[in-house]
Amino acid sequence: MGTTGAGTTDAGTTDAGAVGGAGEDELAEARTAEPRWLEHDEQYAWRSFIFAATSILEELSNVLETDPAIDLTLHEYEILVRLSEQDEQRIRMSDLADQVVHSRSRLTHTVARLERRGLVERVRCAADGRGREAVLTAEGMALLVRAAPVHVESVRTVLLDRVGHADFLELGRILRQAVPQEEPGSRASA
């Protein structure tokens, strides 16, 4: 299936990769300028990225979800990791949403599930009393201690062992260029 000149694929779906990776100024310009269609090899690379990213994340989440001693989604695991890395294992909900790249609404629902399991508590912010903070409980930390080795092994099996150490590091370098916001290495979960 190729990309037609109208910005859709032969199947009529939108060519999401046509303007990928651009900043705000470039996106505004792209809306008014002639589209910069992807070359065949670029389209192949884009689709490979989407397929691989989706497949890898699903596989990593499945490992955690299907282990009866863990039973966490990858998103839930990431929240526990981020909380464990904070001073006093607590963080304002809005800051946590930014760190895990979730909408505030999605984060609220995910934290509510963790709260029902006794893994996280939501409390008023100690600093100003206005906002809410998520706090990792002792039960949450205990589950994280059990889950971390399983998750790290699955990252190795699902990705690192398949592409090798050097390519894995190169992938990280490339992705940091694509998303040049805050450096994720300082708060990595794997």
PDB file of C-alpha atoms in Angstrom, residues 54-140:
ATOM      1  CA  THR A  54       3.085  -1.120  19.678  1.00  0.00           C
ATOM      2  CA  SER A  55       4.120  -4.788  19.661  1.00  0.00           C
ATOM      3  CA  ILE A  56       6.954  -4.328  22.160  1.00  0.00           C
ATOM      4  CA  LEU A  57       4.841  -2.329  24.614  1.00  0.00           C
ATOM      5  CA  GLU A  58       2.017  -4.876  24.392  1.00  0.00           C
ATOM      6  CA  GLU A  59       4.443  -7.741  24.963  1.00  0.00           C
ATOM      7  CA  LEU A  60       6.061  -6.030  27.967  1.00  0.00           C
ATOM      8  CA  SER A  61       2.663  -5.240  29.469  1.00  0.00           C
ATOM      9  CA  ASN A  62       1.446  -8.795  28.864  1.00  0.00           C
ATOM     10  CA  VAL A  63       4.379 -10.231  30.843  1.00  0.00           C
ATOM     11  CA  LEU A  64       3.426  -8.135  33.883  1.00  0.00           C
ATOM     12  CA  GLU A  65      -0.330  -8.644  33.524  1.00  0.00           C
ATOM     13  CA  THR A  66      -0.234 -12.418  33.156  1.00  0.00           C
ATOM     14  CA  ASP A  67       2.040 -13.031  36.137  1.00  0.00           C
ATOM     15  CA  PRO A  68      -0.451 -13.688  38.967  1.00  0.00           C
ATOM     16  CA  ALA A  69       2.064 -12.450  41.555  1.00  0.00           C
ATOM     17  CA  ILE A  70       2.243  -9.072  39.761  1.00  0.00           C
ATOM     18  CA  ASP A  71      -0.933  -8.404  37.723  1.00  0.00           C
ATOM     19  CA  LEU A  72       0.018  -4.870  36.642  1.00  0.00           C
ATOM     20  CA  THR A  73      -0.245  -3.155  33.289  1.00  0.00           C
ATOM     21  CA  LEU A  74       2.923  -1.560  31.964  1.00  0.00           C
ATOM     22  CA  HIS A  75       1.382   1.871  32.697  1.00  0.00           C
ATOM     23  CA  GLU A  76       0.650   0.884  36.303  1.00  0.00           C
ATOM     24  CA  TYR A  77       4.177  -0.476  36.699  1.00  0.00           C
ATOM     25  CA  GLU A  78       5.637   2.778  35.340  1.00  0.00           C
ATOM     26  CA  ILE A  79       3.620   4.802  37.858  1.00  0.00           C
ATOM     27  CA  LEU A  80       4.936   2.681  40.735  1.00  0.00           C
ATOM     28  CA  VAL A  81       8.486   3.129  39.419  1.00  0.00           C
ATOM     29  CA  ARG A  82       8.129   6.902  39.157  1.00  0.00           C
ATOM     30  CA  LEU A  83       6.713   7.100  42.690  1.00  0.00           C
ATOM     31  CA  SER A  84       9.554   4.949  44.045  1.00  0.00           C
ATOM     32  CA  GLU A  85      12.091   7.393  42.592  1.00  0.00           C
ATOM     33  CA  GLN A  86      10.621  10.443  44.369  1.00  0.00           C
ATOM     34  CA  ASP A  87      11.602  11.838  47.752  1.00  0.00           C
ATOM     35  CA  GLU A  88       9.287  10.189  50.270  1.00  0.00           C
ATOM     36  CA  GLN A  89       7.785   8.201  47.350  1.00  0.00           C
ATOM     37  CA  ARG A  90       5.236  10.962  46.651  1.00  0.00           C
ATOM     38  CA  ILE A  91       4.585  13.397  43.819  1.00  0.00           C
ATOM     39  CA  ARG A  92       1.909  15.867  42.766  1.00  0.00           C
ATOM     40  CA  MET A  93      -0.528  14.169  40.368  1.00  0.00           C
ATOM     41  CA  SER A  94      -0.004  16.786  37.635  1.00  0.00           C
ATOM     42  CA  ASP A  95       3.770  16.263  37.769  1.00  0.00           C
ATOM     43  CA  LEU A  96       3.311  12.492  37.650  1.00  0.00           C
ATOM     44  CA  ALA A  97       1.062  12.866  34.586  1.00  0.00           C
ATOM     45  CA  ASP A  98       3.828  14.821  32.853  1.00  0.00           C
ATOM     46  CA  GLN A  99       6.452  12.221  33.749  1.00  0.00           C
ATOM     47  CA  VAL A 100       4.487   9.230  32.480  1.00  0.00           C
ATOM     48  CA  VAL A 101       3.062  11.159  29.502  1.00  0.00           C
ATOM     49  CA  HIS A 102      -0.583  10.534  30.444  1.00  0.00           C
ATOM     50  CA  SER A 103      -3.497  12.916  30.398  1.00  0.00           C
ATOM     51  CA  ARG A 104      -4.542  13.928  33.892  1.00  0.00           C
ATOM     52  CA  SER A 105      -7.832  12.087  33.383  1.00  0.00           C
ATOM     53  CA  ARG A 106      -6.129   8.860  32.326  1.00  0.00           C
ATOM     54  CA  LEU A 107      -3.681   9.109  35.219  1.00  0.00           C
ATOM     55  CA  THR A 108      -6.537   9.647  37.684  1.00  0.00           C
ATOM     56  CA  HIS A 109      -8.236   6.440  36.506  1.00  0.00           C
ATOM     57  CA  THR A 110      -5.005   4.437  36.601  1.00  0.00           C
ATOM     58  CA  VAL A 111      -4.064   5.700  40.067  1.00  0.00           C
ATOM     59  CA  ALA A 112      -7.609   4.925  41.272  1.00  0.00           C
ATOM     60  CA  ARG A 113      -7.089   1.276  40.236  1.00  0.00           C
ATOM     61  CA  LEU A 114      -3.769   1.189  42.081  1.00  0.00           C
ATOM     62  CA  GLU A 115      -5.400   2.839  45.087  1.00  0.00           C
ATOM     63  CA  ARG A 116      -8.155   0.184  45.214  1.00  0.00           C
ATOM     64  CA  ARG A 117      -5.408  -2.437  45.390  1.00  0.00           C
ATOM     65  CA  GLY A 118      -3.697  -0.594  48.255  1.00  0.00           C
ATOM     66  CA  LEU A 119      -0.587   0.136  46.172  1.00  0.00           C
ATOM     67  CA  VAL A 120      -0.964   3.927  46.062  1.00  0.00           C
ATOM     68  CA  GLU A 121      -2.747   6.554  48.145  1.00  0.00           C
ATOM     69  CA  ARG A 122      -3.918   9.986  47.046  1.00  0.00           C
ATOM     70  CA  VAL A 123      -3.506  12.732  49.630  1.00  0.00           C
ATOM     71  CA  ARG A 124      -3.667  16.520  49.745  1.00  0.00           C
ATOM     72  CA  CYS A 125      -0.401  18.190  48.774  1.00  0.00           C
ATOM     73  CA  ALA A 126       1.687  18.810  51.851  1.00  0.00           C
ATOM     74  CA  ALA A 127       3.171  21.999  50.358  1.00  0.00           C
ATOM     75  CA  ASP A 128       0.014  23.973  49.602  1.00  0.00           C
ATOM     76  CA  GLY A 129      -3.012  21.837  50.490  1.00  0.00           C
ATOM     77  CA  ARG A 130      -4.635  22.536  47.105  1.00  0.00           C
ATOM     78  CA  GLY A 131      -3.498  19.779  44.792  1.00  0.00           C
ATOM     79  CA  ARG A 132      -3.357  16.035  45.197  1.00  0.00           C
ATOM     80  CA  GLU A 133      -0.289  13.844  45.529  1.00  0.00           C
ATOM     81  CA  ALA A 134       0.090  10.169  44.765  1.00  0.00           C
ATOM     82  CA  VAL A 135       1.998   8.297  47.467  1.00  0.00           C
ATOM     83  CA  LEU A 136       3.510   4.831  47.077  1.00  0.00           C
ATOM     84  CA  THR A 137       2.398   2.548  49.914  1.00  0.00           C
ATOM     85  CA  ALA A 138       4.477  -0.183  51.541  1.00  0.00           C
ATOM     86  CA  GLU A 139       2.373  -2.723  49.617  1.00  0.00           C
ATOM     87  CA  GLY A 140       3.088  -0.858  46.386  1.00  0.00           C
TER      88      GLY A 140
END
